[in-house]
XYZ file of C-alpha atoms in Angstrom:
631
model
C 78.289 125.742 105.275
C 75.618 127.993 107.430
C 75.038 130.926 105.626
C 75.712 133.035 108.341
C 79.266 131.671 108.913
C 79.727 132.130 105.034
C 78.901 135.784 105.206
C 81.598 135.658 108.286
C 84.733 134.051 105.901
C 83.774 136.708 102.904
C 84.188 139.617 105.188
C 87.535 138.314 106.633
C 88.957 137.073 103.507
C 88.113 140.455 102.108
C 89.571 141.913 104.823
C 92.857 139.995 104.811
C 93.591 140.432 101.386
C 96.462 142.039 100.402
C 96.411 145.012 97.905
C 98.579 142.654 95.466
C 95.843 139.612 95.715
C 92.774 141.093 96.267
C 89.756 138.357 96.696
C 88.662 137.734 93.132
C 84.991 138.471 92.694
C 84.062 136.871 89.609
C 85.716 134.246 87.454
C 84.401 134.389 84.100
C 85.056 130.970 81.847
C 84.760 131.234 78.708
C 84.795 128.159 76.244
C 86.353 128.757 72.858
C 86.691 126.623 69.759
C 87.623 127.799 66.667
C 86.189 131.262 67.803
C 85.699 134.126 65.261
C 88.155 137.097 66.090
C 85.949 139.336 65.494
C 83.236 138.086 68.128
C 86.701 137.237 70.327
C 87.299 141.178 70.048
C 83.597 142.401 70.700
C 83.111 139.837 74.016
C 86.889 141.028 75.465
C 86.071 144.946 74.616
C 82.532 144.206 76.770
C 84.825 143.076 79.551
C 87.131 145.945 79.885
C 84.364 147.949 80.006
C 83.319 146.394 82.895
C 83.202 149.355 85.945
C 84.603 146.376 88.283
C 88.554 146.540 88.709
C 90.184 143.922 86.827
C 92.281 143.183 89.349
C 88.579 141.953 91.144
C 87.592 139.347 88.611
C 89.751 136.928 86.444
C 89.015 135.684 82.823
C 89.675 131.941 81.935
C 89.723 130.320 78.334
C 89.457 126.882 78.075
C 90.308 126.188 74.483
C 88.560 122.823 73.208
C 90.924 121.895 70.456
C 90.771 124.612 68.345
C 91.732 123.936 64.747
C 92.434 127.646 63.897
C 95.207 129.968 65.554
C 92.652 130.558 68.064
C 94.890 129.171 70.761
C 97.928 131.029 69.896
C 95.346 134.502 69.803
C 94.345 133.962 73.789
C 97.883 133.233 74.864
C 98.728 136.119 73.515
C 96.274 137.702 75.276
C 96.954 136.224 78.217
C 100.709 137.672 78.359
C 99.136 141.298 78.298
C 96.851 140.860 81.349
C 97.279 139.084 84.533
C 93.783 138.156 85.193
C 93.579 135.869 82.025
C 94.268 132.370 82.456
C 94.287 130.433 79.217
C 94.536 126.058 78.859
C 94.123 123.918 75.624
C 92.351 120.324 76.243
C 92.058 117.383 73.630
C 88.683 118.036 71.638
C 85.568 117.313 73.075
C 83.018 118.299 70.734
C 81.295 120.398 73.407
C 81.426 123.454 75.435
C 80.788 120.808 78.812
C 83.856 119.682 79.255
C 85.733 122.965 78.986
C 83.373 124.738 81.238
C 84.162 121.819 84.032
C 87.822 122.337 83.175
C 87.433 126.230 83.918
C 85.574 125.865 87.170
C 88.298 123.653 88.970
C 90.997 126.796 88.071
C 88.464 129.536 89.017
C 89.199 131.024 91.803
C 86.006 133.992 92.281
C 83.060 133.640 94.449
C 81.147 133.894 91.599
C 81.390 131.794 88.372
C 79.988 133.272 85.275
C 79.925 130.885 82.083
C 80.192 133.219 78.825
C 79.917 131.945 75.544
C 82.700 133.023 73.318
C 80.442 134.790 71.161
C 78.411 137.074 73.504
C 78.891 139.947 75.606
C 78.445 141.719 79.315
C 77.108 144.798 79.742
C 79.218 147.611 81.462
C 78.307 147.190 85.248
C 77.486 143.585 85.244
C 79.994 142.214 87.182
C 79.786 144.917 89.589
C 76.066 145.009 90.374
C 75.805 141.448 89.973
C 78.242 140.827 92.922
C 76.933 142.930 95.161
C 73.852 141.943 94.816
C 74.781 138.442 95.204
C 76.145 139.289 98.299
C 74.080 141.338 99.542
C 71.504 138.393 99.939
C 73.424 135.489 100.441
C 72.820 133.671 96.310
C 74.324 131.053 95.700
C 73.034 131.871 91.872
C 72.045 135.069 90.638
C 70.154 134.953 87.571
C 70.624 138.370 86.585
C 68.358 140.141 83.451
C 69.739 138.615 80.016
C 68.898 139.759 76.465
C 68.861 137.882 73.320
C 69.645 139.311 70.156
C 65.830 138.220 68.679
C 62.298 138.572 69.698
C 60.544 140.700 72.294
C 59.385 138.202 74.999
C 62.784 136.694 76.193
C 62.624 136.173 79.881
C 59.526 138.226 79.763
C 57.919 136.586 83.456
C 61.167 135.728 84.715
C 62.998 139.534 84.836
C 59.891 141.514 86.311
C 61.288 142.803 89.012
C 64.254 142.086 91.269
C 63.701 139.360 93.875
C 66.707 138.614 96.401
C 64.786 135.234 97.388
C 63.438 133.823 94.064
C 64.092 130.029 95.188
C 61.011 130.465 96.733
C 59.115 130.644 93.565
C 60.556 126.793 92.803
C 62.328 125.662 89.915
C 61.247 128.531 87.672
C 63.444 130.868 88.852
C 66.042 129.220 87.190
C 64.358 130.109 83.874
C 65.636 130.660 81.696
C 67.878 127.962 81.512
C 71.069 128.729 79.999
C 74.214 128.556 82.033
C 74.258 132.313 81.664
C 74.030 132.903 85.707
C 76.546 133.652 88.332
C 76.856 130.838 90.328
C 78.640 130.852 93.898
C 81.593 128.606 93.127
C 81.785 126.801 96.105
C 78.244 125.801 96.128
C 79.387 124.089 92.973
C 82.456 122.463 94.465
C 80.787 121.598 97.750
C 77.647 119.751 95.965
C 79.928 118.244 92.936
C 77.422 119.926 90.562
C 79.046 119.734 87.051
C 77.823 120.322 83.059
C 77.106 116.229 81.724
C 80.072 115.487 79.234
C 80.556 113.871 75.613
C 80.223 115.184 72.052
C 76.209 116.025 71.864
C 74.768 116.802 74.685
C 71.864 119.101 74.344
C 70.308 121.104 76.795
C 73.329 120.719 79.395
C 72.308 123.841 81.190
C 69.142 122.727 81.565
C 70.555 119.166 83.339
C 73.311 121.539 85.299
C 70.490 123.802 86.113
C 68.342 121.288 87.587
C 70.947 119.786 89.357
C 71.844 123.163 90.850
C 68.020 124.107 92.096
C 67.993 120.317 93.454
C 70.748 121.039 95.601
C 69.221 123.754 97.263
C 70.712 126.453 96.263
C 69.256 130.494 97.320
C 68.780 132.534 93.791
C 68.140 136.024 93.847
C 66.852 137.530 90.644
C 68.097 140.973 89.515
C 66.311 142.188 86.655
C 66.392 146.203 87.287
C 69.731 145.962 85.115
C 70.409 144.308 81.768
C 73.458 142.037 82.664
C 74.218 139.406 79.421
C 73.698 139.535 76.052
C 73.152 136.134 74.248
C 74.048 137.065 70.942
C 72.196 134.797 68.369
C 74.844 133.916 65.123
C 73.251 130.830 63.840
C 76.312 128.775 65.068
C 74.674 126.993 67.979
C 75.468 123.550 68.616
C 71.866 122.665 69.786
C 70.436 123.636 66.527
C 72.177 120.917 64.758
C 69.724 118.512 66.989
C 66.833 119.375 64.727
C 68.117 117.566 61.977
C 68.119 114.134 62.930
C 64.361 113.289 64.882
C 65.372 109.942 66.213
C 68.400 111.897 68.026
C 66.787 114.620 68.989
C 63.389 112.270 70.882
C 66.098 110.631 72.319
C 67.282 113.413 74.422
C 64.338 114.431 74.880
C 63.338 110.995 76.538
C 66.655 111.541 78.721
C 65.989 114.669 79.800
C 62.148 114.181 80.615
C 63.586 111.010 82.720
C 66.332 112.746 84.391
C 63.714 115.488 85.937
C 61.291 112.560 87.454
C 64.874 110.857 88.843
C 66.208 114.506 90.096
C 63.324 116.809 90.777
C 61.799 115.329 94.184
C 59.365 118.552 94.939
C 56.524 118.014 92.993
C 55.603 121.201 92.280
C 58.898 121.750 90.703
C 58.674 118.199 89.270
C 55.120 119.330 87.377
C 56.257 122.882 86.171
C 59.262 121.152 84.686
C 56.582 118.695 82.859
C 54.280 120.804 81.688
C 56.982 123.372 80.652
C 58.932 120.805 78.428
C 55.741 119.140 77.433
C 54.154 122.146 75.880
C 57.125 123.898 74.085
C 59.002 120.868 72.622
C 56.503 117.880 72.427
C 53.348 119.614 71.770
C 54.873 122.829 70.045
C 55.246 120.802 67.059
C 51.442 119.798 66.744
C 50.633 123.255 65.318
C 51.949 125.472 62.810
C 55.077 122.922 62.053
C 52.722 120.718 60.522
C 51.987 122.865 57.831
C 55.446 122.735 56.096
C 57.068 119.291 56.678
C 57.008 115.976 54.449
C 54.901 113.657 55.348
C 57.454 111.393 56.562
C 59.200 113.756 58.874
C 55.639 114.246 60.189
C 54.639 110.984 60.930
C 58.117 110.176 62.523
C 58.482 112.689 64.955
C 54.543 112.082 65.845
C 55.296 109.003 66.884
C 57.669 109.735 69.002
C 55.380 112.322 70.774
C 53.203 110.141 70.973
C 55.337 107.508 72.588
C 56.680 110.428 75.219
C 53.608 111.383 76.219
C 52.816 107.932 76.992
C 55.226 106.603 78.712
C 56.527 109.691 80.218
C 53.665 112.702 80.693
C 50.907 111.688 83.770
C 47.846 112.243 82.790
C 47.493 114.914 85.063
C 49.259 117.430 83.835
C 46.706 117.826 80.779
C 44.377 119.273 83.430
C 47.201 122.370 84.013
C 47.801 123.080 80.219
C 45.845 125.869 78.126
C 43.011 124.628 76.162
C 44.710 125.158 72.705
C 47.359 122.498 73.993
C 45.023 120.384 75.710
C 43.433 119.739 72.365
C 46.224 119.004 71.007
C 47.206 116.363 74.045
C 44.379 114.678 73.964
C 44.132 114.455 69.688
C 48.382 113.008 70.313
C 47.245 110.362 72.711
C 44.555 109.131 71.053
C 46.656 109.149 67.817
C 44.921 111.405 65.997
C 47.778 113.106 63.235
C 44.760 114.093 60.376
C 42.719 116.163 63.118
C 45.977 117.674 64.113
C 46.846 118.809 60.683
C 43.427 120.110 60.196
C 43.556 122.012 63.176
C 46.701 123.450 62.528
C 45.208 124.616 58.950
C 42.381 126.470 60.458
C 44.472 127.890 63.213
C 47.100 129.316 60.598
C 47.545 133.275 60.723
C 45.938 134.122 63.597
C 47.273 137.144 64.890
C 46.888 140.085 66.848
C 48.546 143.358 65.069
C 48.273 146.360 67.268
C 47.808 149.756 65.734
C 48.461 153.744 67.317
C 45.089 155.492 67.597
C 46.417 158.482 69.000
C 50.545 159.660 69.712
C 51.389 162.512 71.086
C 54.058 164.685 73.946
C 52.177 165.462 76.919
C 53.751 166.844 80.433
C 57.341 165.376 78.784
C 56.129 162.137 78.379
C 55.160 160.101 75.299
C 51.586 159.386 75.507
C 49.709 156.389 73.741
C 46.262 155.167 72.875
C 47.318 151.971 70.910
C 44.344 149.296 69.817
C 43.972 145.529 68.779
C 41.927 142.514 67.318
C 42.543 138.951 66.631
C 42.294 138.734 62.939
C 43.553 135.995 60.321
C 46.754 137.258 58.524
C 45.203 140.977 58.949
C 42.564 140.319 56.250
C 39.369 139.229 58.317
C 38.647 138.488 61.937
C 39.483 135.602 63.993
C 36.026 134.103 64.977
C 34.928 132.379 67.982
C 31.288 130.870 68.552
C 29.107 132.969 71.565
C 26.327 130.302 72.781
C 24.502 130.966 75.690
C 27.614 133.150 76.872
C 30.188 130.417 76.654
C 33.241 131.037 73.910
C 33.779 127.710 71.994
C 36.559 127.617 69.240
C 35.079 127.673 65.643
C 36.365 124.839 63.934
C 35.255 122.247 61.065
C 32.221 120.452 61.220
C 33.516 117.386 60.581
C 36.528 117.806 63.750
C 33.661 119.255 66.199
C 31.989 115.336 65.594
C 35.238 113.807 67.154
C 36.368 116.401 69.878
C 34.299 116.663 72.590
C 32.928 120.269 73.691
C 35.073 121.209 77.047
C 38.001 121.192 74.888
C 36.387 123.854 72.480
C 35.213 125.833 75.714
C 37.580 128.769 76.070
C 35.918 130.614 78.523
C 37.418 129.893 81.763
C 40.469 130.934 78.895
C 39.151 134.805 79.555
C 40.883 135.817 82.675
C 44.306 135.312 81.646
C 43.426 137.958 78.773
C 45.984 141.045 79.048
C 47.259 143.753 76.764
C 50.670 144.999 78.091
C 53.667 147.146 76.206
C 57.144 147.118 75.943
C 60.086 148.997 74.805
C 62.910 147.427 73.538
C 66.323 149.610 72.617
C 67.364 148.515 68.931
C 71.343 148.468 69.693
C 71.269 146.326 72.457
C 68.481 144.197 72.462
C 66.746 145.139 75.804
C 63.549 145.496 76.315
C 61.772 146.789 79.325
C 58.150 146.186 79.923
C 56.072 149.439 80.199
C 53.368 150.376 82.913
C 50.005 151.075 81.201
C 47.348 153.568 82.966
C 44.811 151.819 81.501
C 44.295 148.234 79.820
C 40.931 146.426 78.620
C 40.744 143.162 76.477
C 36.704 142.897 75.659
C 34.721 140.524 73.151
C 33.536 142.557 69.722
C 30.331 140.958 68.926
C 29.526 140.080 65.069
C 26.747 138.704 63.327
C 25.434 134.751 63.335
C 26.441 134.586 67.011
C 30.272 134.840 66.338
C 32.670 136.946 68.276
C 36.444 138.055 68.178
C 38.423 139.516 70.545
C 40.051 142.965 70.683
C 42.057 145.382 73.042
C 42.809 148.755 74.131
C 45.564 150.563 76.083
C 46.975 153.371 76.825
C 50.737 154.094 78.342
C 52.888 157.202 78.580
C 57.038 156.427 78.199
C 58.731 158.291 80.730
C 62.532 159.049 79.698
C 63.808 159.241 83.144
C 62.794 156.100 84.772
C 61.203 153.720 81.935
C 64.319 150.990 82.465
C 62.806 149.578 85.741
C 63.175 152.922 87.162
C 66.384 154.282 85.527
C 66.369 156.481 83.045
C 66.700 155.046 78.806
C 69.859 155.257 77.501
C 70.501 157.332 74.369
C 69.445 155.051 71.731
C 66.338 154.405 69.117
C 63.425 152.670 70.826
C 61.381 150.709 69.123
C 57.401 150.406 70.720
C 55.598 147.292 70.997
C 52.692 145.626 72.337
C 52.226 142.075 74.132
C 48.318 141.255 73.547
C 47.768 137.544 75.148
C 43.802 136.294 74.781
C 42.739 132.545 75.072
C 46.043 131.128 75.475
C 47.672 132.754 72.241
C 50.192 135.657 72.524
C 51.226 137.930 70.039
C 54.201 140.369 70.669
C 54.493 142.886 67.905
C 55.967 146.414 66.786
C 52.782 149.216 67.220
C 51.993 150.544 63.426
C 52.259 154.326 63.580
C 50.725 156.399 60.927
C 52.599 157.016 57.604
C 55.118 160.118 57.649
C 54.090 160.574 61.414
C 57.130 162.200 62.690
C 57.338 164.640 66.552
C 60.191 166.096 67.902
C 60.799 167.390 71.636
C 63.149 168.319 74.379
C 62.419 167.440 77.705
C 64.545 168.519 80.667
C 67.453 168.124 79.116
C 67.153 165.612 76.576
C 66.638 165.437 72.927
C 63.901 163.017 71.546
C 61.921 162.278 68.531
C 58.987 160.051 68.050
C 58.307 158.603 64.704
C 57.106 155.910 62.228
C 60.102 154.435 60.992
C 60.601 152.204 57.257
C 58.782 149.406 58.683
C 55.820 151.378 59.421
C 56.669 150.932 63.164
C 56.534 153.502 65.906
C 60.146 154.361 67.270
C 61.564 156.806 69.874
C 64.958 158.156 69.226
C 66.513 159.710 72.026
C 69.635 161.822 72.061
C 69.895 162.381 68.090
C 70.766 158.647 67.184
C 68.510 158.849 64.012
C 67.009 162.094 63.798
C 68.198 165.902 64.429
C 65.745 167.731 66.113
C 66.716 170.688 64.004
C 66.021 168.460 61.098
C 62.455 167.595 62.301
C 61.538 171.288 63.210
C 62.575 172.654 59.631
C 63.271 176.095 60.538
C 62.750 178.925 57.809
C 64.127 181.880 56.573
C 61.246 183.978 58.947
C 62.818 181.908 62.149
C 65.801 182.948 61.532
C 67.148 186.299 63.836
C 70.324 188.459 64.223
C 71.056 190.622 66.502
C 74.595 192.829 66.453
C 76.232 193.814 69.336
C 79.666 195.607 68.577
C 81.826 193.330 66.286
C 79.665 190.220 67.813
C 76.601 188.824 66.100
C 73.705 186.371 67.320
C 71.856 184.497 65.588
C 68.657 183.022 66.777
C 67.317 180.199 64.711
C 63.406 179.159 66.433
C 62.426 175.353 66.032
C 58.984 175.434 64.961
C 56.791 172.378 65.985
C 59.383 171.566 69.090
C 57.855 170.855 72.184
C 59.201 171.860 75.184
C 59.079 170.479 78.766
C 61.053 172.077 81.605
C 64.988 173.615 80.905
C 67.500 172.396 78.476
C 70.606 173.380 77.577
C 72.661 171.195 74.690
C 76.160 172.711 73.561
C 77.020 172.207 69.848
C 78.134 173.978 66.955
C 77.066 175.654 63.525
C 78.742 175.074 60.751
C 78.810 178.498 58.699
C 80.034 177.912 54.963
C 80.058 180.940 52.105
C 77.903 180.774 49.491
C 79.375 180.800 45.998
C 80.603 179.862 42.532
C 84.088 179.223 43.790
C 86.079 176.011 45.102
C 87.795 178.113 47.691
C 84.775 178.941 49.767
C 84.968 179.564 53.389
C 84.106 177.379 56.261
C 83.615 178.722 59.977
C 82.641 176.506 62.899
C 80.976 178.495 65.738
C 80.061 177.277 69.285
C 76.021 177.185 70.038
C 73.679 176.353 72.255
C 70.060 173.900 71.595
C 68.145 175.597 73.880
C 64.724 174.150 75.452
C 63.239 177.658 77.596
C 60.058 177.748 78.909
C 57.415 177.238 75.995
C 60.176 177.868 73.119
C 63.062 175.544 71.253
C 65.436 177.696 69.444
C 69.300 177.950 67.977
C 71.778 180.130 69.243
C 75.426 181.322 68.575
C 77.412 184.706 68.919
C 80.135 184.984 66.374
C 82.195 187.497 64.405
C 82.348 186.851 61.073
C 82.989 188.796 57.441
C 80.286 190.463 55.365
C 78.616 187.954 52.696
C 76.100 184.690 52.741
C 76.098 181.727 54.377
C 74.549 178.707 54.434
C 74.207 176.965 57.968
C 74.670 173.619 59.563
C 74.071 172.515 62.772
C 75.539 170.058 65.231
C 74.323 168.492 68.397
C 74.778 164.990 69.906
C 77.278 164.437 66.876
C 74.278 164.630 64.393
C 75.018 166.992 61.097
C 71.761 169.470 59.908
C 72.206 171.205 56.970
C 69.505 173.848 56.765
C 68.941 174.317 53.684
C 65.823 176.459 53.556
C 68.105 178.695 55.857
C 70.744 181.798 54.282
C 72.115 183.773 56.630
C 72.952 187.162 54.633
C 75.586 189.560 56.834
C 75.530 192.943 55.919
């Protein structure tokens, strides 16, 4: 259907619903089997959280043959809410056919397949919608977060992009069925998830299928939208355990791009994208910890892939670190492999804070780097005649010939970048640096390393993509990426480092936490600012006006940057031998004025000593340096 005319039939079908069937915006299907309750509870609470009216989106389960009273549990569920829709099939081993099931009862514009152990985040379905319609998507592949690592869908959720096709295939990644698809682009171009009992990688097939019919995606990464939450249950993983299964899908899937994919563009970056992480991702580090059978079998079968299935071409647009490894794999050399893979192990890249500190309201960083080997000595490269070769065995640099050893065309991909990620919900947003250099450290007998420098201020009020961070602890990291390697780690902070301040409204503390990692917790998650500043008996003030006292406790060591205002309470508690001691909780004030951070409650209250605790943002102080002594 023209898009134009499609835009048409929304409006009037909007239009022409009724206030009893309003158009239903999103149909959520949701595969179960056997599903924990627990993860059944968390992924249904996520949903009625949703800002969206429920009345605008519908929820269907497509039980696959549950042997548990999971069944029972949704129908249940279903009698309590309208918008749930709930069907048993016969077992199918898989969450394909269920998902096929769901989409022929959905009735939303959009479809969104959630796994039945993973959530949404509050205004997904909202912002995802409008967006969606906004620019005509047939898929929106909207920012998604995965419980582990730093780097997931690092390139792909930049920034927002309402006509993303236009980047090819990759704007698909990644590929999980984790999208919002326009359900009658599905219906209209018979696109379905491939069926039976093990099927891996069906979103990538149903993915593929869905760019090869055209479709418009618009990217919205400005907003964190799914949460892939990582229990160890997958089915996929189970692949790993049998090779000869496992090559074989690979083999399928390889073949069903060259029979799907006709751009070739689209038809490369598909190649060299599965060739590098699953065929020659295992030529490096796995080697190290493997039988020698298990070895040798699945090395034959990359071998035999790249063969019959990788042109010879697409070596010329991999890294050099996996063109070595190509060209040792097709000319069926496993030893040099290993041997590689021995001197590569425990290269890293661990980056350290030089310099932390509040400046203006924002969190200011000077944060350093070098490639080293397991943090004990430098990575080396060789420097001839100012060309960077890899430094490798004598006895390998006799079989591999020098332009695979060249890195230093390698160079200009170099970067040093950082990234936030908040520790609750996974989500990490990468950080603007003012300034960035990656630069060769020269060392003696004509051998070089490589190290970096940055340095980045975190802006509370616009650091998500231009919203503000949520109250949460934030853990700091940097992305360093030299000669085709990339290393995405927490920034060490120095030991007992620990800064607290209130900016323009907002409580926040920067600190090392137990892992040695630099953290910033904002709005009293981990840390009490009254806690950090320590207050003493000589910050302490009272002033008495009538029957009314104030007390003014100063926060030493508090910065301050422009007004705030926090209301709380102080906990006032008599001091004593006795069990019957009494407790008084007073209203106060955190107050951020000008230069000053400081305490501050009027009360009346009896003659005698007290000791004081404070609480703001739900987070207890007891201050016990602090008596407060009414006379």
């Amino acid at each position: 259907m023209n898009r134009k005319l499609r835009s048409i039939k929304e409006l009037f079908l909007s239009l022409g619903s009724s206030k009893k069937e309003k158009l239903v915006k999103i149909s959520v299907m949701i595969p179960t089997y056997n599903t924990d309750p627990e993860a059944l509870d968390r992924l249904i609470k996520s949903i009625d959280a949703q800002t969206m009216s429920m009345d605008e989106y519908e929820i269907i389960f497509i039980d696959d043959g549950s042997t548990t009273n999971i069944y029972e549990v949704l129908k249940e569920l279903a009698t309590e809410r309208s918008n749930i829709i709930v069907q048993q099939i016969p077992n199918s081993g898989w969450g394909s056919r269920p998902r096929n099931v769901g989409t022929k009862l959905a009735s939303g514009h959009y479809i969104l397949y959630l796994d039945h152990d993973d959530t949404v985040f509050p205004e997904t379905f909202e912002k995802v919608y409008e967006y969606g319609i906004a620019n005509n998507a047939d898929v929106v592949n909207a920012k998604e977060v995965r419980t582990k690592g730093w780097s997931w869908g690092w390139d792909q959720f930049k920034e927002n992009n309402p006509s993303a096709e236009k980047l090819g295939i990759q704007s698909l990644l990644p590929m999980t069925p984790h999208k919002f698809y326009r359900r009658e682009f599905l219906l209209e171009n018979d696109i379905t998830f491939n069926e039976g009992a093990r099927v891996l990688w069906e979103d990538v097939y149903f993915n593929t299928k869905v760019f090869s019919c055209g479709a418009k995606v618009a990217i919205l990464a400005d907003y964190p939208s799914y949460y892939w939450i990582d229990t160890g249950a997958n089915n996929s993983s189970s692949f790993g355990r049998d090779p000869h299964e496992k090559w074989e899908q690979i083999r399928k899937l390889i073949t069903f791009f060259t029979e799907t994919i006709s751009n070739k563009e689209d038809l490369d970056f598909m190649l060299k994208h599965w060739y590098q992480s699953r065929v020659l991702g295992i030529l490096g580090a796995w080697l190290l910890d493997k039988s020698e059978d298990r070895i040798q079998i699945e090395f034959d079968y990359a071998k035999k892939v790249a063969e019959d299935l990788i042109p010879l071409y697409i070596d010329d647009e991999l890294n050099k670190i996996n063109q070595l490894r190509s060209y040792l794999l097709r000319n069926n050399n496993l030893e040099a492999l290993k041997e590689l893979a021995k001197n590569d192990k425990g290269i890293t890249a661990r980056p350290y804070a030089k310099n932390v500190q509040w400046q203006d309201g924002l969190l200011t960083l000077d944060v350093e780097t070098e490639m080293s080997v397991d943090e004990k000595r430098p990575y080396l490269l060789e420097y001839t005649e100012e060309r960077i070769f890899r430094a490798i065995p004598s006895d390998l640099k006799q079989i591999i010939p020098d332009h695979y050893l060249d890195l230093t065309e390698e160079i200009k991909d170099n970067s040093f970048k950082a990234s936030i990620k908040d520790r609750n919900t996974r989500v990490t947003w990468e950080t603007p640096v003012s300034s960035s250099r990656v630069e060769i450290r020269h060392l003696p007998e004509s051998k070089i390393t490589f190290k970096g420098n940055m340095q980045f201020s975190i802006n509370m009020e616009n650091a998500a993509m231009g919203s503000p961070l949520r109250k949460s602890p934030w853990d700091i990291a940097a992305r360093f990426s030299a000669l085709g390697m990339t290393f995405h780690r927490g920034i060490v902070g120095s030991e007992g480092y620990i800064e607290a301040a209130l900016v323009n409204g907002r409580t926040a503390v920067s600190y090392t936490n137990k892992s040695q990692l630099l953290s910033l917790d904002i709005g009293s998650k981990v840390h009490s600012i009254v806690s950090v500043a320590n207050p003493q008996n000589e910050d302490l003030q009272i002033e008495k006006e009538k029957d009314q006292r104030t007390i003014t406790i100063e926060l030493p060591n508090v910065q301050v940057f422009g007004e705030t205002k926090i209301k709380g309470s102080i906990i006032l508690k008599e001091m004593g031998d006795g069990d019957n001691n009494q407790e008084r909780k007073v209203k106060a004030f955190l107050i951020g004025d000008g230069k000053q951070a400081k305490v501050v409650a009027t009360f009346d209250i009896p003659v005698g000593e007290y000791s004081i605790t404070t609480v703001f943002e739900g987070r207890k102080s007891k201050l016990d340096s602090l008596i407060l002594s009414i006379s």
